[in-house]
Tab-separated table of N, CA, C and O in Angstrom:
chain	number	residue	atom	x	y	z
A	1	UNK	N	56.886	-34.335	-35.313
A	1	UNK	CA	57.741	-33.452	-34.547
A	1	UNK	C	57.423	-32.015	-34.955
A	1	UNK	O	57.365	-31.707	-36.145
A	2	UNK	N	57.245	-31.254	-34.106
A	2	UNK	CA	56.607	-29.529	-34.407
A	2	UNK	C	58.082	-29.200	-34.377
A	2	UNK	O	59.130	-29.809	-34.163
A	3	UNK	N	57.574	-27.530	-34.795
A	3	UNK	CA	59.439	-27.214	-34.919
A	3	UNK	C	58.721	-26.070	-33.018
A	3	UNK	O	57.673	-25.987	-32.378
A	4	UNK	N	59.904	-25.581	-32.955
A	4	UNK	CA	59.433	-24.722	-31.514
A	4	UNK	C	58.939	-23.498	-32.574
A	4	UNK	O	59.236	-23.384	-33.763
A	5	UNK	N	58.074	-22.612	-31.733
A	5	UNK	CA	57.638	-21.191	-32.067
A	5	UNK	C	58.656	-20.278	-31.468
A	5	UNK	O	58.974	-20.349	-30.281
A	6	UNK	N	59.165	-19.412	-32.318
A	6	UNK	CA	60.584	-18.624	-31.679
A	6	UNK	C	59.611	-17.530	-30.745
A	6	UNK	O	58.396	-17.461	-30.925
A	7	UNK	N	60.269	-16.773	-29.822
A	7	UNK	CA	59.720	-16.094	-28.976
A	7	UNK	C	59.624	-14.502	-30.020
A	7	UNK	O	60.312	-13.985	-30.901
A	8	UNK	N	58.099	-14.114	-29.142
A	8	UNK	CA	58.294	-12.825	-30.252
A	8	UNK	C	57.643	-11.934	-29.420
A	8	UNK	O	56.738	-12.190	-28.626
A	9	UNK	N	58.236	-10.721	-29.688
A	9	UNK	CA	57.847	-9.712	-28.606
A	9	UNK	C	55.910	-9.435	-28.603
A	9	UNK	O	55.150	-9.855	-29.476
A	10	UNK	N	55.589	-8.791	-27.612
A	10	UNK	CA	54.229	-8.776	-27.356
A	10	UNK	C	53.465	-7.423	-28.496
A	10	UNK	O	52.254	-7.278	-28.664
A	11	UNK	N	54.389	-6.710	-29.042
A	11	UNK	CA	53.964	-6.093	-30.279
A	11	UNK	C	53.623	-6.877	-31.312
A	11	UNK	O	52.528	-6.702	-31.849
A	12	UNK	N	54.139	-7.461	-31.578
A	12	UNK	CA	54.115	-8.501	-32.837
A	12	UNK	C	52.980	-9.285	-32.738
A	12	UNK	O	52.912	-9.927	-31.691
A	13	UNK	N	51.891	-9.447	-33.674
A	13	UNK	CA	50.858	-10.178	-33.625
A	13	UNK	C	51.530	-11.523	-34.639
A	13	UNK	O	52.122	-11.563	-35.718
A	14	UNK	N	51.094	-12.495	-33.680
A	14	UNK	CA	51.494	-13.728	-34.420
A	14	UNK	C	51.086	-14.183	-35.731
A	14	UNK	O	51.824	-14.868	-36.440
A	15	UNK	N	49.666	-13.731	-36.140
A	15	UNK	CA	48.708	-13.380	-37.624
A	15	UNK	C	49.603	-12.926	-38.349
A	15	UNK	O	50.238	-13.407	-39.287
A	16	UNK	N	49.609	-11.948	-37.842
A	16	UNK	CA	50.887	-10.844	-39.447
A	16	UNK	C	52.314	-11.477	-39.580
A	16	UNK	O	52.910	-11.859	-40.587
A	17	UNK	N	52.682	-11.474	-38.256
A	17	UNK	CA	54.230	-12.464	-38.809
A	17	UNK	C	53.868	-13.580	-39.429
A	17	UNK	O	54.585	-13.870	-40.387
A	18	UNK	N	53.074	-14.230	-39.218
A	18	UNK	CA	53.360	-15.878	-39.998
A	18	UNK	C	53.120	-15.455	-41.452
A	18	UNK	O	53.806	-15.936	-42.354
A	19	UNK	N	51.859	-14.288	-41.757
A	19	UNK	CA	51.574	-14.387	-43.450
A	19	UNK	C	52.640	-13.228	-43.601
A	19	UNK	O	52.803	-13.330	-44.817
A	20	UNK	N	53.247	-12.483	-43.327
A	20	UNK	CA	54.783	-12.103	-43.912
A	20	UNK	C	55.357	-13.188	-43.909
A	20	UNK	O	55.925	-13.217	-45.001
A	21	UNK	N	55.650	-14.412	-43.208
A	21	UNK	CA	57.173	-15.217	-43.206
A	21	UNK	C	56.279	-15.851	-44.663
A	21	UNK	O	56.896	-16.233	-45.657
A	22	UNK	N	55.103	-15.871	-44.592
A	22	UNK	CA	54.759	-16.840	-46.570
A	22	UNK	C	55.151	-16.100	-47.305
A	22	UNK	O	56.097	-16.422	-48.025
A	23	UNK	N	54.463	-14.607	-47.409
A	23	UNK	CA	54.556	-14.100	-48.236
A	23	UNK	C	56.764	-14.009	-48.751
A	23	UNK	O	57.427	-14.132	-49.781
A	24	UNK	N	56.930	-13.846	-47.874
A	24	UNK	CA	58.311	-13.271	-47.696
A	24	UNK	C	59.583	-15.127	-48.685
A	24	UNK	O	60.506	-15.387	-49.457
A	25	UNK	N	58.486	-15.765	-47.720
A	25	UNK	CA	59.450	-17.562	-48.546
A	25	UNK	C	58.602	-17.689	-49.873
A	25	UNK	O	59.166	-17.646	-50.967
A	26	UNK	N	57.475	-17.818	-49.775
A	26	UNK	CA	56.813	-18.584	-51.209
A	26	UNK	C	56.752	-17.902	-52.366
A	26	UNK	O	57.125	-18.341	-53.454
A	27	UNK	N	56.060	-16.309	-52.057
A	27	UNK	CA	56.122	-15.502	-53.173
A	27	UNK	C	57.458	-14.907	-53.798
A	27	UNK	O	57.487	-14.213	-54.815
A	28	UNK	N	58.630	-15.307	-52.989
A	28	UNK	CA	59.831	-14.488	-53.249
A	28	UNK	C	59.990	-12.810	-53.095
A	28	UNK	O	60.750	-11.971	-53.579
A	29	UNK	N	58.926	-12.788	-52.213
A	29	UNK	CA	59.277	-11.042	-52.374
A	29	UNK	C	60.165	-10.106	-51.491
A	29	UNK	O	60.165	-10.111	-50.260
A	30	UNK	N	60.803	-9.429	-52.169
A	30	UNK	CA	61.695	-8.563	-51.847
A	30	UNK	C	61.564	-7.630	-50.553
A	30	UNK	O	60.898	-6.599	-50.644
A	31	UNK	N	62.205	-7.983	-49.320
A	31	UNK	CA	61.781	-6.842	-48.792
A	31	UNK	C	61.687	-5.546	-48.704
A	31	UNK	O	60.827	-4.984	-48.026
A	32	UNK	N	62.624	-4.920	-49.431
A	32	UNK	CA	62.653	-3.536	-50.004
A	32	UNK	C	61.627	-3.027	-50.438
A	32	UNK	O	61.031	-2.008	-50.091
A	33	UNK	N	61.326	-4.126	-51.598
A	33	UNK	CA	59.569	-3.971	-51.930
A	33	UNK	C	58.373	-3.477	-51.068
A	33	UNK	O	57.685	-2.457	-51.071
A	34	UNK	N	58.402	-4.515	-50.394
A	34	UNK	CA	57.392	-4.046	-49.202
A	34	UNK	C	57.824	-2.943	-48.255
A	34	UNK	O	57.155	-1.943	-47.998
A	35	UNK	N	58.992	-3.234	-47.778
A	35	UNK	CA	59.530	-1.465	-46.865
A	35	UNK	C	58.659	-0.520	-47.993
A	35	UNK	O	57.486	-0.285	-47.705
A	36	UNK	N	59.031	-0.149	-48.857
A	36	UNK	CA	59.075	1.168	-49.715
A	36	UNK	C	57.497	1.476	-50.039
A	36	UNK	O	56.947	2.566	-49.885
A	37	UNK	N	56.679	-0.155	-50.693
A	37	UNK	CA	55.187	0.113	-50.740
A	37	UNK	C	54.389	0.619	-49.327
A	37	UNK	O	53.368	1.305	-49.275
A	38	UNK	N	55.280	-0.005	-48.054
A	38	UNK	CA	54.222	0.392	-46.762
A	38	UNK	C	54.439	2.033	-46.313
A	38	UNK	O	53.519	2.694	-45.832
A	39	UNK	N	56.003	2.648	-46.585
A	39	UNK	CA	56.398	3.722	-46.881
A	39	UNK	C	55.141	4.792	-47.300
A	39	UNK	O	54.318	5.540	-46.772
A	40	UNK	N	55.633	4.279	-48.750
A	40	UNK	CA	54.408	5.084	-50.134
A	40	UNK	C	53.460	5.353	-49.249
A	40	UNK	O	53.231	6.481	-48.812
A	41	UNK	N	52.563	3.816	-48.787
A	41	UNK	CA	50.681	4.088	-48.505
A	41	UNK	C	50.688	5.100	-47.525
A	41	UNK	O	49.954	6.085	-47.601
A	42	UNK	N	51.687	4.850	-46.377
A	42	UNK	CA	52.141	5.999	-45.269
A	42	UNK	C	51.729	7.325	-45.452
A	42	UNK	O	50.849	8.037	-44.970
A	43	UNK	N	52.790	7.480	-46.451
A	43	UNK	CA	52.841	8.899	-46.622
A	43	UNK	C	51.332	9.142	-47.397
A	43	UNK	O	50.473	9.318	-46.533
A	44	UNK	N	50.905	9.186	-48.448
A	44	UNK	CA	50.022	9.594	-49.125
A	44	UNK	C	48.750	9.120	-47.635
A	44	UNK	O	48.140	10.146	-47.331
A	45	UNK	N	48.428	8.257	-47.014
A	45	UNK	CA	47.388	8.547	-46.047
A	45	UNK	C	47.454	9.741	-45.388
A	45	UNK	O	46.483	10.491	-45.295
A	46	UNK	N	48.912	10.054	-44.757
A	46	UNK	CA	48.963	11.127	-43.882
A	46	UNK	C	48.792	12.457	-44.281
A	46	UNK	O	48.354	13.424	-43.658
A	47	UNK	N	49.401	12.291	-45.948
A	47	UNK	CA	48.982	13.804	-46.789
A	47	UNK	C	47.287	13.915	-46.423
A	47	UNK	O	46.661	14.697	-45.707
A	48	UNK	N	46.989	13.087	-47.020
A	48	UNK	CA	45.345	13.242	-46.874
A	48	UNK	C	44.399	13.331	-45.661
A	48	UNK	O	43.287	13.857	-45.663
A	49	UNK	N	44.887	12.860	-44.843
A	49	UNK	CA	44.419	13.249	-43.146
A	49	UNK	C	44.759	14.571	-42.945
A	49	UNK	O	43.806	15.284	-42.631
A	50	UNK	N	45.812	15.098	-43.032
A	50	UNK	CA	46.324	16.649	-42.850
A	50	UNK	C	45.695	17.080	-43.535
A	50	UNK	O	44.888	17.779	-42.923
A	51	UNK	N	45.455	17.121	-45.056
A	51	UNK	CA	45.274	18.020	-46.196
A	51	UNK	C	43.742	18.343	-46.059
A	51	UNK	O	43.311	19.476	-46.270
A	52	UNK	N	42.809	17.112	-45.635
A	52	UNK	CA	41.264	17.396	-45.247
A	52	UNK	C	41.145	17.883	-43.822
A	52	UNK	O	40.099	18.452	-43.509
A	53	UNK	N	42.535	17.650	-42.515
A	53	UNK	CA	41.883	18.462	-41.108
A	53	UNK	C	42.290	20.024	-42.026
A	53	UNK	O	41.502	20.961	-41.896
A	54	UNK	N	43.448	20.191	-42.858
A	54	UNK	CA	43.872	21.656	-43.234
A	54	UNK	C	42.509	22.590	-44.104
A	54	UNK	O	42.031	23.640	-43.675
A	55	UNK	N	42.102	21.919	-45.325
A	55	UNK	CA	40.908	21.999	-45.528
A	55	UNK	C	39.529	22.671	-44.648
A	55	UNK	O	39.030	23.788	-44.784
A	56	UNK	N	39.096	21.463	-43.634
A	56	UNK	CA	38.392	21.831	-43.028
A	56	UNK	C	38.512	23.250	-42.211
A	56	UNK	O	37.644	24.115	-42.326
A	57	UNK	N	39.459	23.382	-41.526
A	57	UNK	CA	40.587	24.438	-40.961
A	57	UNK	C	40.315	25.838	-41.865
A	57	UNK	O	40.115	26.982	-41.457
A	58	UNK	N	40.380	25.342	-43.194
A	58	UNK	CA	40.756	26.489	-44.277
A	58	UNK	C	38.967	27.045	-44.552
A	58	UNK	O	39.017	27.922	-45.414
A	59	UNK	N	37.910	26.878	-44.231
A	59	UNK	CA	36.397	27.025	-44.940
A	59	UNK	C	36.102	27.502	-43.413
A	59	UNK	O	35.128	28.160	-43.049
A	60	UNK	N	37.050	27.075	-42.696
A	60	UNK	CA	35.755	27.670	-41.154
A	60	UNK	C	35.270	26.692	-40.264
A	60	UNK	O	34.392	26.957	-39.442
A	61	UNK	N	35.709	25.739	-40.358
A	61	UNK	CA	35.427	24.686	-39.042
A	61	UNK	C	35.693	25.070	-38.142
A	61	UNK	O	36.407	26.071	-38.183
A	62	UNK	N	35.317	24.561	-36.868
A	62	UNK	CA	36.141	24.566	-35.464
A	62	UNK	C	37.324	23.787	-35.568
A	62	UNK	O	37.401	22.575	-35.766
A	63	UNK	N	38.547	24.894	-35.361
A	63	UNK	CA	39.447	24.396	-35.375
A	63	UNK	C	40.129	23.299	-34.646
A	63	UNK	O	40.854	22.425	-35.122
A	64	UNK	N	39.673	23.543	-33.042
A	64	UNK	CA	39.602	22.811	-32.182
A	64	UNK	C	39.360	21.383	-32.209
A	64	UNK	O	40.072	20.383	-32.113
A	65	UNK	N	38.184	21.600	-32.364
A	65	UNK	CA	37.508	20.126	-32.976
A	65	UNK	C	38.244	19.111	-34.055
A	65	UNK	O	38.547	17.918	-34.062
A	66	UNK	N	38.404	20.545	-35.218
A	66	UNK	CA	38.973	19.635	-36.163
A	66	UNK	C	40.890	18.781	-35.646
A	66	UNK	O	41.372	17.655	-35.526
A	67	UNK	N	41.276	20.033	-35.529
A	67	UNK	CA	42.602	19.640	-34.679
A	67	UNK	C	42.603	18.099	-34.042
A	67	UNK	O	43.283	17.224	-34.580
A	68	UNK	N	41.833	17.840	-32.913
A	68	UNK	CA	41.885	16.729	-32.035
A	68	UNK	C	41.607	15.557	-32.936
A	68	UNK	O	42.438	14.669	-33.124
A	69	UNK	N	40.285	15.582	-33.547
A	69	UNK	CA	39.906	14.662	-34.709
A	69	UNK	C	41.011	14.283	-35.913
A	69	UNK	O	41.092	13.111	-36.283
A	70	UNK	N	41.912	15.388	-36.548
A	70	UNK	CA	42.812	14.776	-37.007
A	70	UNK	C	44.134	14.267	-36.590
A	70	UNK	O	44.884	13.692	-37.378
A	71	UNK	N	44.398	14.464	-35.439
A	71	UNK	CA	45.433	14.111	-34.827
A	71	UNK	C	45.405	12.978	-34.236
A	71	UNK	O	46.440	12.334	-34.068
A	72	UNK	N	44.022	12.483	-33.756
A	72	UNK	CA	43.483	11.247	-33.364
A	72	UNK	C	43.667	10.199	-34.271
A	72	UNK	O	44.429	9.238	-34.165
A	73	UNK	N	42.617	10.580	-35.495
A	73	UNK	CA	42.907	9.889	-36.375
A	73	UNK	C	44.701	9.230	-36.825
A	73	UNK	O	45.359	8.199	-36.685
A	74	UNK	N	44.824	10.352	-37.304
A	74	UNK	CA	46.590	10.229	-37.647
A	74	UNK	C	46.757	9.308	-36.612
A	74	UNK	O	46.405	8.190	-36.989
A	75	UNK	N	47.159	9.327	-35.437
A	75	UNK	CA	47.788	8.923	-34.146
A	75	UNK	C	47.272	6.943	-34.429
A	75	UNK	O	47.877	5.892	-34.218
A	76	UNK	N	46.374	7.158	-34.791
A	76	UNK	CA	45.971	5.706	-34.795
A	76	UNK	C	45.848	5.008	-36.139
A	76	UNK	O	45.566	3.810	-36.158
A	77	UNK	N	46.070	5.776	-37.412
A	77	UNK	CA	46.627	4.991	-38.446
A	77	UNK	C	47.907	4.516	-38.443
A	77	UNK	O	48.345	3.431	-38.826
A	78	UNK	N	48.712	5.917	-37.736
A	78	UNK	CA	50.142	5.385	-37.812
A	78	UNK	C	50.565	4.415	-36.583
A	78	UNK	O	51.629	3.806	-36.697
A	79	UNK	N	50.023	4.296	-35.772
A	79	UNK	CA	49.978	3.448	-34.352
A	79	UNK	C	50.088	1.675	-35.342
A	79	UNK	O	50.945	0.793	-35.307
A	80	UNK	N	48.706	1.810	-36.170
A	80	UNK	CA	48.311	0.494	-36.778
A	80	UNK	C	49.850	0.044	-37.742
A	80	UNK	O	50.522	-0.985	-37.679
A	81	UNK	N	50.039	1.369	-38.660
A	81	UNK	CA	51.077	1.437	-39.210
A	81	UNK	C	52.722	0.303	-38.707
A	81	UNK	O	53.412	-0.558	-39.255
A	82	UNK	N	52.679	0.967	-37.469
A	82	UNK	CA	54.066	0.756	-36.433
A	82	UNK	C	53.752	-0.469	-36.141
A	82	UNK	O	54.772	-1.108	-35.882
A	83	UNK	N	52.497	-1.286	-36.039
A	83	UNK	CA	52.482	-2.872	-35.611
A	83	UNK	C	52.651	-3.589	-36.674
A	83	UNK	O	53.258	-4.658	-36.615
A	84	UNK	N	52.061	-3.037	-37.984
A	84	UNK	CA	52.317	-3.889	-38.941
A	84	UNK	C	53.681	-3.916	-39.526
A	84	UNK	O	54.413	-4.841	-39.878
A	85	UNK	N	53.784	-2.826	-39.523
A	85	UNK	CA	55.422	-2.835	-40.003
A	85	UNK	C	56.738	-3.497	-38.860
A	85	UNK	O	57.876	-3.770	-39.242
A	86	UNK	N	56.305	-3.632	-37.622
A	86	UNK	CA	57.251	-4.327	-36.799
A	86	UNK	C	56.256	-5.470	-36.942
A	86	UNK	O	55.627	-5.091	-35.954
A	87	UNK	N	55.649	-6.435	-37.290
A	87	UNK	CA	55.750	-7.952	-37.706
A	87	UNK	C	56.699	-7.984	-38.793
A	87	UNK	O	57.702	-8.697	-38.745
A	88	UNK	N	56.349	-7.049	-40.016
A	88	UNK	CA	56.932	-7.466	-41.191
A	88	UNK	C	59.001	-7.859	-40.628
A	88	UNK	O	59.853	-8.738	-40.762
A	89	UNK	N	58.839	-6.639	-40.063
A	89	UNK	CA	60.875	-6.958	-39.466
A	89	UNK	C	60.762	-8.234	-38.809
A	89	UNK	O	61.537	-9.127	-39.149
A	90	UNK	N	59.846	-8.455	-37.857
A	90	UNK	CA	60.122	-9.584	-37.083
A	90	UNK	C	60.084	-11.119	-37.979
A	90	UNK	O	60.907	-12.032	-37.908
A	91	UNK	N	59.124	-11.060	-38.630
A	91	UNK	CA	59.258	-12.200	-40.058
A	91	UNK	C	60.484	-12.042	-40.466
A	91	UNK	O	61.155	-13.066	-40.339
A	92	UNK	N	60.998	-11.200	-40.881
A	92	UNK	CA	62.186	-11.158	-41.759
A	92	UNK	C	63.360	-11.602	-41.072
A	92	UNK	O	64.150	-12.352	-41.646
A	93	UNK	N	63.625	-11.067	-39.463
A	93	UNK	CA	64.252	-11.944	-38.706
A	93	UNK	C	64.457	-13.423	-38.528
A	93	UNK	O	65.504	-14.071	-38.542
A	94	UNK	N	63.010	-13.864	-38.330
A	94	UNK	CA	62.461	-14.936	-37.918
A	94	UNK	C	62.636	-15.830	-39.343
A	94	UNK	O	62.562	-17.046	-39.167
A	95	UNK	N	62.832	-15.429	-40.570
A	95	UNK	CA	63.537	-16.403	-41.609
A	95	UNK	C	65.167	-16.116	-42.091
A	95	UNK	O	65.977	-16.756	-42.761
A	96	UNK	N	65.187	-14.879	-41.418
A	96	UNK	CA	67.236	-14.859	-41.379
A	96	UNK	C	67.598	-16.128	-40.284
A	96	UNK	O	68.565	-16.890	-40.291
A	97	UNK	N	66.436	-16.050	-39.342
A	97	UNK	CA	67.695	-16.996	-37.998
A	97	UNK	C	67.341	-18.577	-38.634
A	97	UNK	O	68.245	-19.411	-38.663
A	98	UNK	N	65.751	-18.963	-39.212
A	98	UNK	CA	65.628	-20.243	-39.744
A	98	UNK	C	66.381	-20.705	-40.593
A	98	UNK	O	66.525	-21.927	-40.550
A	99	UNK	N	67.163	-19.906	-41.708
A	99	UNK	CA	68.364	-19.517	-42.699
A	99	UNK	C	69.745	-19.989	-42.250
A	99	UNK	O	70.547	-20.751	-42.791
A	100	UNK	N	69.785	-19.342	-41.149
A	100	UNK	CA	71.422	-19.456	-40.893
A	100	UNK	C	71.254	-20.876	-39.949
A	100	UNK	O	72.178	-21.690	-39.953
A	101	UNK	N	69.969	-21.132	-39.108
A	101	UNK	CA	70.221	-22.480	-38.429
A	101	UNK	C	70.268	-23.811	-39.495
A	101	UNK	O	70.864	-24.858	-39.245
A	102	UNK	N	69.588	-23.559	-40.600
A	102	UNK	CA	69.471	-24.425	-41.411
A	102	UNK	C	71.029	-25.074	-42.310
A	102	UNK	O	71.358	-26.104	-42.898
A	103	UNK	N	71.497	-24.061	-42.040
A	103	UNK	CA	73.170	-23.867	-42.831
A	103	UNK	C	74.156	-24.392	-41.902
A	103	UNK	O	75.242	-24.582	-42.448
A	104	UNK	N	74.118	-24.661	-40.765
A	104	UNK	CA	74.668	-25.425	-39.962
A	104	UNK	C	74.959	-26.488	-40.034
A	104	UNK	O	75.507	-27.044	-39.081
């Protein structure tokens, strides 16, 4: 007997939710934990995307150039950012509702 696959929005890659729902049951880990570490990497990437388009900016590049290129960039780390981090919620859902059906 399979159990059903709960429905999950079309953001959510089914890959990342299932190894959050392990990581999240087997390893015991905290989600706070992970909120705060995906947080951290966040921020310190984005310092460093800014800080090298600012850089470049600062010696005499085309600003132009550089501008679009880091904003691009940015735009699509944090894009990647926003999918991974909405599986991780959707796992976390997806073992609150297995939780409370189980308690029934």
């Amino acid at each position: 007997m399979s159990v059903p696959q709960p429905a999950r929005p079309w953001y959510c890659r089914d890959r990342f939710v299932d190894e959050y729902k392990t990581t999240l049951k087997e390893d015991d880990e905290k989600l706070p934990m992970l909120k705060t570490l995906k947080i951290l990497r966040s921020i310190i990437v984005n310092v460093g995307i800014f800080g090298i388009g600012g850089y470049g900016m600062y010696i005499g590049n085309d600003p132009t150039l550089l501008a679009v290129a880091t904003l691009a960039v940015a735009g699509a780390y944090n894009g990647l950012e926003l999918g991974d981090y909405l599986a991780l919620v959707q796992a976390y859902n997806e073992i609150q509702t297995e939780s409370s059906d189980g308690e029934d």
